[in-house]
mmCIF file of C-alpha atoms in Angstrom:
data_model
loop_
_atom_site.group_PDB
_atom_site.id
_atom_site.type_symbol
_atom_site.label_atom_id
_atom_site.label_comp_id
_atom_site.label_asym_id
_atom_site.label_seq_id
_atom_site.Cartn_x
_atom_site.Cartn_y
_atom_site.Cartn_z
ATOM 1 C CA MET S 1 13.719 32.161 82.961
ATOM 2 C CA ALA S 2 17.330 31.435 82.015
ATOM 3 C CA THR S 3 16.215 28.441 79.970
ATOM 4 C CA GLY S 4 13.776 30.570 78.028
ATOM 5 C CA GLN S 5 16.425 33.171 77.302
ATOM 6 C CA CYS S 6 18.868 30.521 76.065
ATOM 7 C CA GLY S 7 16.208 29.117 73.793
ATOM 8 C CA HIS S 8 15.551 32.325 71.886
ATOM 9 C CA PRO S 9 18.799 32.313 69.857
ATOM 10 C CA VAL S 10 18.238 28.705 68.876
ATOM 11 C CA VAL S 11 14.735 29.451 67.660
ATOM 12 C CA LYS S 12 15.963 32.470 65.733
ATOM 13 C CA GLU S 13 18.757 30.418 64.182
ATOM 14 C CA MET S 14 16.287 27.735 63.098
ATOM 15 C CA MET S 15 14.026 30.373 61.555
ATOM 16 C CA VAL S 16 16.960 31.876 59.655
ATOM 17 C CA LEU S 17 17.985 28.451 58.352
ATOM 18 C CA GLU S 18 14.404 27.726 57.275
ATOM 19 C CA VAL S 19 14.227 31.016 55.385
ATOM 20 C CA GLN S 20 17.603 30.379 53.758
ATOM 21 C CA THR S 21 16.733 26.849 52.638
ATOM 22 C CA LYS S 22 13.294 27.749 51.271
ATOM 23 C CA PRO S 23 13.532 27.576 47.447
ATOM 24 C CA PRO S 24 12.838 30.865 45.669
ATOM 25 C CA ARG S 25 9.600 31.188 43.721
ATOM 26 C CA PRO S 26 10.193 30.712 39.983
ATOM 27 C CA HIS S 27 10.112 33.840 37.841
ATOM 28 C CA TRP S 28 6.874 34.543 35.974
ATOM 29 C CA TYR S 29 8.706 33.968 32.694
ATOM 30 C CA GLU S 30 9.588 30.402 33.734
ATOM 31 C CA LEU S 31 6.051 29.761 34.952
ATOM 32 C CA TYR S 32 4.027 31.061 32.022
ATOM 33 C CA LEU S 33 5.979 32.280 29.003
ATOM 34 C CA GLN S 34 8.890 29.837 28.813
ATOM 35 C CA PRO S 35 6.644 26.745 28.586
ATOM 36 C CA CYS S 36 4.757 28.310 25.667
ATOM 37 C CA VAL S 37 8.027 29.130 23.915
ATOM 38 C CA ALA S 38 9.114 25.521 24.398
ATOM 39 C CA GLU S 39 5.840 24.223 22.960
ATOM 40 C CA LEU S 40 6.116 26.589 20.006
ATOM 41 C CA LEU S 41 9.709 25.635 19.212
ATOM 42 C CA GLY S 42 9.243 21.933 19.853
ATOM 43 C CA THR S 43 6.127 21.674 17.687
ATOM 44 C CA ALA S 44 7.776 23.672 14.898
ATOM 45 C CA LEU S 45 10.738 21.290 14.847
ATOM 46 C CA PHE S 46 8.496 18.218 15.010
ATOM 47 C CA VAL S 47 6.230 19.372 12.169
ATOM 48 C CA PHE S 48 9.217 20.469 10.075
ATOM 49 C CA ILE S 49 10.882 17.067 10.400
ATOM 50 C CA GLY S 50 7.577 15.255 9.908
ATOM 51 C CA CYS S 51 6.709 17.173 6.736
ATOM 52 C CA LEU S 52 10.166 16.597 5.288
ATOM 53 C CA SER S 53 9.809 12.871 5.858
ATOM 54 C CA VAL S 54 6.709 12.986 3.638
ATOM 55 C CA LEU S 55 7.889 15.535 1.082
ATOM 56 C CA LYS S 56 11.197 13.726 0.519
ATOM 57 C CA ASP S 57 9.892 10.220 1.149
ATOM 58 C CA SER S 58 11.650 7.434 -0.679
ATOM 59 C CA LYS S 59 8.965 5.366 -2.388
ATOM 60 C CA ASP S 60 10.829 2.154 -1.574
ATOM 61 C CA THR S 61 10.385 2.547 2.179
ATOM 62 C CA GLY S 62 6.592 2.892 2.282
ATOM 63 C CA LEU S 63 5.440 3.904 5.768
ATOM 64 C CA LEU S 64 8.735 3.000 7.427
ATOM 65 C CA GLN S 65 10.476 6.322 6.763
ATOM 66 C CA PRO S 66 7.752 8.669 8.064
ATOM 67 C CA ALA S 67 7.019 6.320 10.972
ATOM 68 C CA LEU S 68 10.635 6.277 12.145
ATOM 69 C CA VAL S 69 11.150 9.986 11.531
ATOM 70 C CA HIS S 70 8.043 11.059 13.449
ATOM 71 C CA GLY S 71 8.742 8.665 16.330
ATOM 72 C CA LEU S 72 12.424 9.480 16.713
ATOM 73 C CA ALA S 73 11.879 13.226 16.398
ATOM 74 C CA LEU S 74 9.016 13.302 18.885
ATOM 75 C CA GLY S 75 10.849 11.200 21.482
ATOM 76 C CA SER S 76 13.976 13.356 21.258
ATOM 77 C CA ILE S 77 12.126 16.665 21.488
ATOM 78 C CA ILE S 78 10.010 15.515 24.429
ATOM 79 C CA ALA S 79 13.126 14.328 26.275
ATOM 80 C CA ILE S 80 14.808 17.736 26.120
ATOM 81 C CA LEU S 81 11.696 19.906 26.671
ATOM 82 C CA ALA S 82 9.774 17.843 29.227
ATOM 83 C CA GLY S 83 11.377 19.699 32.127
ATOM 84 C CA ILE S 84 10.161 23.053 30.785
ATOM 85 C CA SER S 85 6.695 22.457 29.394
ATOM 86 C CA GLY S 86 6.071 18.731 29.610
ATOM 87 C CA GLY S 87 6.760 18.375 25.893
ATOM 88 C CA HIS S 88 3.154 18.023 24.795
ATOM 89 C CA LEU S 89 3.596 19.305 21.182
ATOM 90 C CA ASN S 90 -0.010 18.319 20.541
ATOM 91 C CA PRO S 91 -3.304 20.051 21.456
ATOM 92 C CA ALA S 92 -4.939 16.667 22.045
ATOM 93 C CA ALA S 93 -2.157 15.725 24.456
ATOM 94 C CA SER S 94 -2.529 19.020 26.333
ATOM 95 C CA LEU S 95 -6.287 18.454 26.624
ATOM 96 C CA ALA S 96 -5.822 14.914 27.896
ATOM 97 C CA VAL S 97 -3.087 15.930 30.352
ATOM 98 C CA TRP S 98 -5.246 18.778 31.706
ATOM 99 C CA LEU S 99 -8.244 16.486 32.136
ATOM 100 C CA ALA S 100 -5.984 13.964 33.881
ATOM 101 C CA GLY S 101 -4.823 16.631 36.323
ATOM 102 C CA GLY S 102 -1.347 17.250 34.965
ATOM 103 C CA LEU S 103 -1.774 20.776 33.570
ATOM 104 C CA ASN S 104 -3.237 23.961 35.022
ATOM 105 C CA ILE S 105 -6.284 25.162 33.128
ATOM 106 C CA THR S 106 -4.772 28.623 32.697
ATOM 107 C CA MET S 107 -2.086 27.103 30.444
ATOM 108 C CA LEU S 108 -4.346 24.949 28.268
ATOM 109 C CA ILE S 109 -5.297 27.562 25.665
ATOM 110 C CA PRO S 110 -1.796 29.160 25.547
ATOM 111 C CA TYR S 111 -0.310 25.702 25.011
ATOM 112 C CA CYS S 112 -2.728 24.897 22.180
ATOM 113 C CA LEU S 113 -2.167 28.249 20.468
ATOM 114 C CA SER S 114 1.596 27.844 20.750
ATOM 115 C CA GLN S 115 1.397 24.365 19.253
ATOM 116 C CA LEU S 116 -0.775 25.490 16.332
ATOM 117 C CA CYS S 117 1.552 28.409 15.594
ATOM 118 C CA GLY S 118 4.494 26.036 15.814
ATOM 119 C CA GLY S 119 2.798 23.738 13.327
ATOM 120 C CA VAL S 120 2.470 26.590 10.850
ATOM 121 C CA ILE S 121 6.102 27.618 11.315
ATOM 122 C CA GLY S 122 7.317 24.044 10.872
ATOM 123 C CA ALA S 123 5.252 23.574 7.710
ATOM 124 C CA GLY S 124 6.553 26.888 6.369
ATOM 125 C CA LEU S 125 10.166 25.864 6.947
ATOM 126 C CA ALA S 126 9.543 22.573 5.170
ATOM 127 C CA LYS S 127 8.023 24.418 2.226
ATOM 128 C CA ALA S 128 11.055 26.685 2.066
ATOM 129 C CA VAL S 129 13.641 23.884 1.740
ATOM 130 C CA VAL S 130 12.025 21.565 -0.834
ATOM 131 C CA GLU S 131 11.403 21.911 -4.535
ATOM 132 C CA GLN S 132 8.005 23.313 -5.455
ATOM 133 C CA GLU S 133 7.200 20.279 -7.572
ATOM 134 C CA SER S 134 7.820 17.897 -4.674
ATOM 135 C CA TYR S 135 5.797 20.181 -2.429
ATOM 136 C CA ARG S 136 2.792 20.193 -4.763
ATOM 137 C CA ASN S 137 2.947 16.448 -5.421
ATOM 138 C CA SER S 138 2.868 15.715 -1.695
ATOM 139 C CA THR S 139 0.275 18.413 -0.869
ATOM 140 C CA GLY S 140 2.788 20.132 1.390
ATOM 141 C CA GLY S 141 2.960 17.233 3.817
ATOM 142 C CA ALA S 142 -0.725 17.641 4.654
ATOM 143 C CA PHE S 143 -2.958 14.613 5.213
ATOM 144 C CA SER S 144 -4.753 13.905 1.966
ATOM 145 C CA ILE S 145 -5.247 10.151 2.239
ATOM 146 C CA ILE S 146 -9.041 10.527 2.703
ATOM 147 C CA THR S 147 -10.522 11.116 -0.742
ATOM 148 C CA SER S 148 -14.165 10.043 -0.420
ATOM 149 C CA ASP S 149 -16.991 9.959 2.102
ATOM 150 C CA GLU S 150 -16.787 6.165 2.219
ATOM 151 C CA GLN S 151 -13.360 6.386 3.872
ATOM 152 C CA VAL S 152 -14.469 8.741 6.640
ATOM 153 C CA PRO S 153 -15.884 6.210 9.163
ATOM 154 C CA SER S 154 -12.837 3.948 9.090
ATOM 155 C CA ALA S 155 -10.441 6.931 9.089
ATOM 156 C CA LEU S 156 -12.213 8.567 12.028
ATOM 157 C CA VAL S 157 -12.274 5.366 14.078
ATOM 158 C CA ASN S 158 -8.623 4.780 13.229
ATOM 159 C CA GLU S 159 -7.680 8.267 14.448
ATOM 160 C CA ILE S 160 -9.605 7.739 17.681
ATOM 161 C CA ILE S 161 -7.978 4.387 18.402
ATOM 162 C CA MET S 162 -4.448 5.379 17.427
ATOM 163 C CA THR S 163 -4.612 8.673 19.317
ATOM 164 C CA SER S 164 -6.050 6.872 22.335
ATOM 165 C CA PHE S 165 -3.071 4.541 22.330
ATOM 166 C CA LEU S 166 -0.689 7.496 22.183
ATOM 167 C CA LEU S 167 -2.465 9.547 24.849
ATOM 168 C CA PHE S 168 -2.754 6.502 27.110
ATOM 169 C CA VAL S 169 1.032 6.208 27.036
ATOM 170 C CA VAL S 170 1.348 9.959 27.667
ATOM 171 C CA CYS S 171 -1.024 10.058 30.647
ATOM 172 C CA MET S 172 0.160 6.875 32.299
ATOM 173 C CA GLY S 173 3.851 7.404 31.549
ATOM 174 C CA ALA S 174 4.165 11.118 32.309
ATOM 175 C CA VAL S 175 1.197 12.179 34.512
ATOM 176 C CA ASN S 176 -0.034 9.310 36.705
ATOM 177 C CA GLY S 177 2.184 9.113 39.778
ATOM 178 C CA LYS S 178 2.078 5.340 40.187
ATOM 179 C CA THR S 179 3.147 4.571 36.601
ATOM 180 C CA LYS S 180 5.236 7.672 35.762
ATOM 181 C CA SER S 181 8.515 6.680 34.128
ATOM 182 C CA PRO S 182 11.732 8.454 33.019
ATOM 183 C CA LEU S 183 11.417 6.347 29.867
ATOM 184 C CA ALA S 184 8.180 8.121 28.900
ATOM 185 C CA PRO S 185 9.751 10.077 25.973
ATOM 186 C CA LEU S 186 11.156 6.845 24.551
ATOM 187 C CA CYS S 187 7.831 5.059 24.984
ATOM 188 C CA ILE S 188 5.947 7.903 23.319
ATOM 189 C CA GLY S 189 8.327 7.877 20.365
ATOM 190 C CA PHE S 190 7.960 4.119 19.990
ATOM 191 C CA THR S 191 4.177 4.452 20.167
ATOM 192 C CA VAL S 192 4.113 7.018 17.358
ATOM 193 C CA THR S 193 6.288 4.772 15.178
ATOM 194 C CA ALA S 194 4.056 1.765 15.836
ATOM 195 C CA THR S 195 0.800 3.623 15.191
ATOM 196 C CA VAL S 196 2.022 5.166 11.933
ATOM 197 C CA LEU S 197 3.184 1.769 10.706
ATOM 198 C CA ALA S 198 -0.115 0.150 11.724
ATOM 199 C CA GLY S 199 -2.629 2.818 10.758
ATOM 200 C CA GLY S 200 -0.877 5.149 8.376
ATOM 201 C CA SER S 201 -2.495 3.592 5.332
ATOM 202 C CA VAL S 202 -6.007 4.046 6.781
ATOM 203 C CA SER S 203 -6.009 7.689 7.898
ATOM 204 C CA GLY S 204 -2.383 8.759 7.956
ATOM 205 C CA ALA S 205 -2.275 8.236 11.736
ATOM 206 C CA CYS S 206 -1.956 11.959 12.403
ATOM 207 C CA MET S 207 -3.035 11.927 16.096
ATOM 208 C CA ASN S 208 -2.092 15.618 16.352
ATOM 209 C CA PRO S 209 -4.215 18.593 15.226
ATOM 210 C CA ALA S 210 -1.129 20.830 15.126
ATOM 211 C CA ARG S 211 0.626 18.416 12.756
ATOM 212 C CA ALA S 212 -2.452 18.482 10.510
ATOM 213 C CA PHE S 213 -3.191 22.202 10.745
ATOM 214 C CA GLY S 214 0.120 23.740 9.722
ATOM 215 C CA PRO S 215 0.610 21.895 6.412
ATOM 216 C CA ALA S 216 -3.115 22.167 5.577
ATOM 217 C CA LEU S 217 -3.033 25.932 6.045
ATOM 218 C CA LEU S 218 -0.021 26.503 3.827
ATOM 219 C CA ALA S 219 -1.023 23.999 1.141
ATOM 220 C CA GLY S 220 -4.735 24.867 1.204
ATOM 221 C CA CYS S 221 -5.612 21.202 1.663
ATOM 222 C CA TRP S 222 -8.755 21.173 3.817
ATOM 223 C CA ASP S 223 -10.549 18.095 2.481
ATOM 224 C CA TYR S 224 -11.802 16.080 5.468
ATOM 225 C CA HIS S 225 -9.485 18.075 7.712
ATOM 226 C CA TRP S 226 -12.043 17.921 10.507
ATOM 227 C CA VAL S 227 -11.279 14.217 10.979
ATOM 228 C CA TYR S 228 -7.873 15.155 12.393
ATOM 229 C CA TRP S 229 -9.479 17.353 15.015
ATOM 230 C CA VAL S 230 -12.515 15.324 15.995
ATOM 231 C CA GLY S 231 -10.651 12.009 16.254
ATOM 232 C CA PRO S 232 -7.860 13.225 18.612
ATOM 233 C CA THR S 233 -10.307 15.298 20.690
ATOM 234 C CA LEU S 234 -12.605 12.323 21.276
ATOM 235 C CA ALA S 235 -9.554 10.219 22.105
ATOM 236 C CA ALA S 236 -8.420 12.809 24.693
ATOM 237 C CA LEU S 237 -11.828 12.676 26.371
ATOM 238 C CA LEU S 238 -11.881 8.871 26.325
ATOM 239 C CA VAL S 239 -8.364 8.382 27.697
ATOM 240 C CA SER S 240 -8.587 11.054 30.383
ATOM 241 C CA GLY S 241 -11.895 9.639 31.547
ATOM 242 C CA THR S 242 -10.429 6.140 31.739
ATOM 243 C CA VAL S 243 -7.426 7.346 33.712
ATOM 244 C CA ARG S 244 -9.549 9.464 36.045
ATOM 245 C CA LEU S 245 -12.141 6.818 36.757
ATOM 246 C CA LEU S 246 -10.334 3.498 36.465
ATOM 247 C CA LEU S 247 -6.555 3.424 36.195
ATOM 248 C CA GLY S 248 -5.224 6.528 37.904
ATOM 249 C CA ASP S 249 -3.692 6.543 41.365
ATOM 250 C CA GLN S 250 -5.381 8.293 44.289
ATOM 251 C CA SER S 251 -4.148 11.791 43.388
ATOM 252 C CA THR S 252 -5.028 11.413 39.711
ATOM 253 C CA ARG S 253 -8.563 10.304 40.544
ATOM 254 C CA LEU S 254 -9.251 13.527 42.486
ATOM 255 C CA ILE S 255 -11.266 16.385 41.017
ATOM 256 C CA LEU S 256 -9.734 18.457 38.233
ATOM 257 C CA LYS S 257 -7.224 21.033 39.375
#
């Protein structure tokens, strides 16, 4: 009886310590609204920098300037926002990450809407800081490299392959537990630079519907715009399926969350 009585304070003390050490539940703002704000701001900055690299492109550098600018900007923004929202900045990336099990379905549409709105804001800021003549000559930074139906098959295939490469790095470097790396932002930035250098002359190597949508909306440049939605979407389905079925670790290969 005495032993039982002596044990009660110890049990109570352990329960108090457990309650004290239990981390508090994050505020609803940090769970739902803050990630969308991060995606909005990050996408706006990325599209702004990306459009400027096209609008003020030096003709002597060819694809090098936009490739480096997009890659460096994307890697930097992902590095500072990954802890808040994951730093997707791309509806295709959000779709692939959700399908790979790294994003709750309730956040998929808010993420995509935030990214598209960020793309419009970024394109608007770029339009505000450049001369109107430069803006018109470069179609507002929109993708206008496809000028005929004959270019569509090669451009579409190029967007699928280049986006697949990018999303493969995203899913394996930032979602899959076995291959997740703190160097993922750097790898993603390098991948964007490489894909723009390799495929920019074929389709522009957009790989991001938000990057295509914002400038197209403000410049009214909708010719073959669908390519920059269909290509990345098909790539998201292809990559997420590959990760889920073949390359993911045990947790990634489970059913969608």
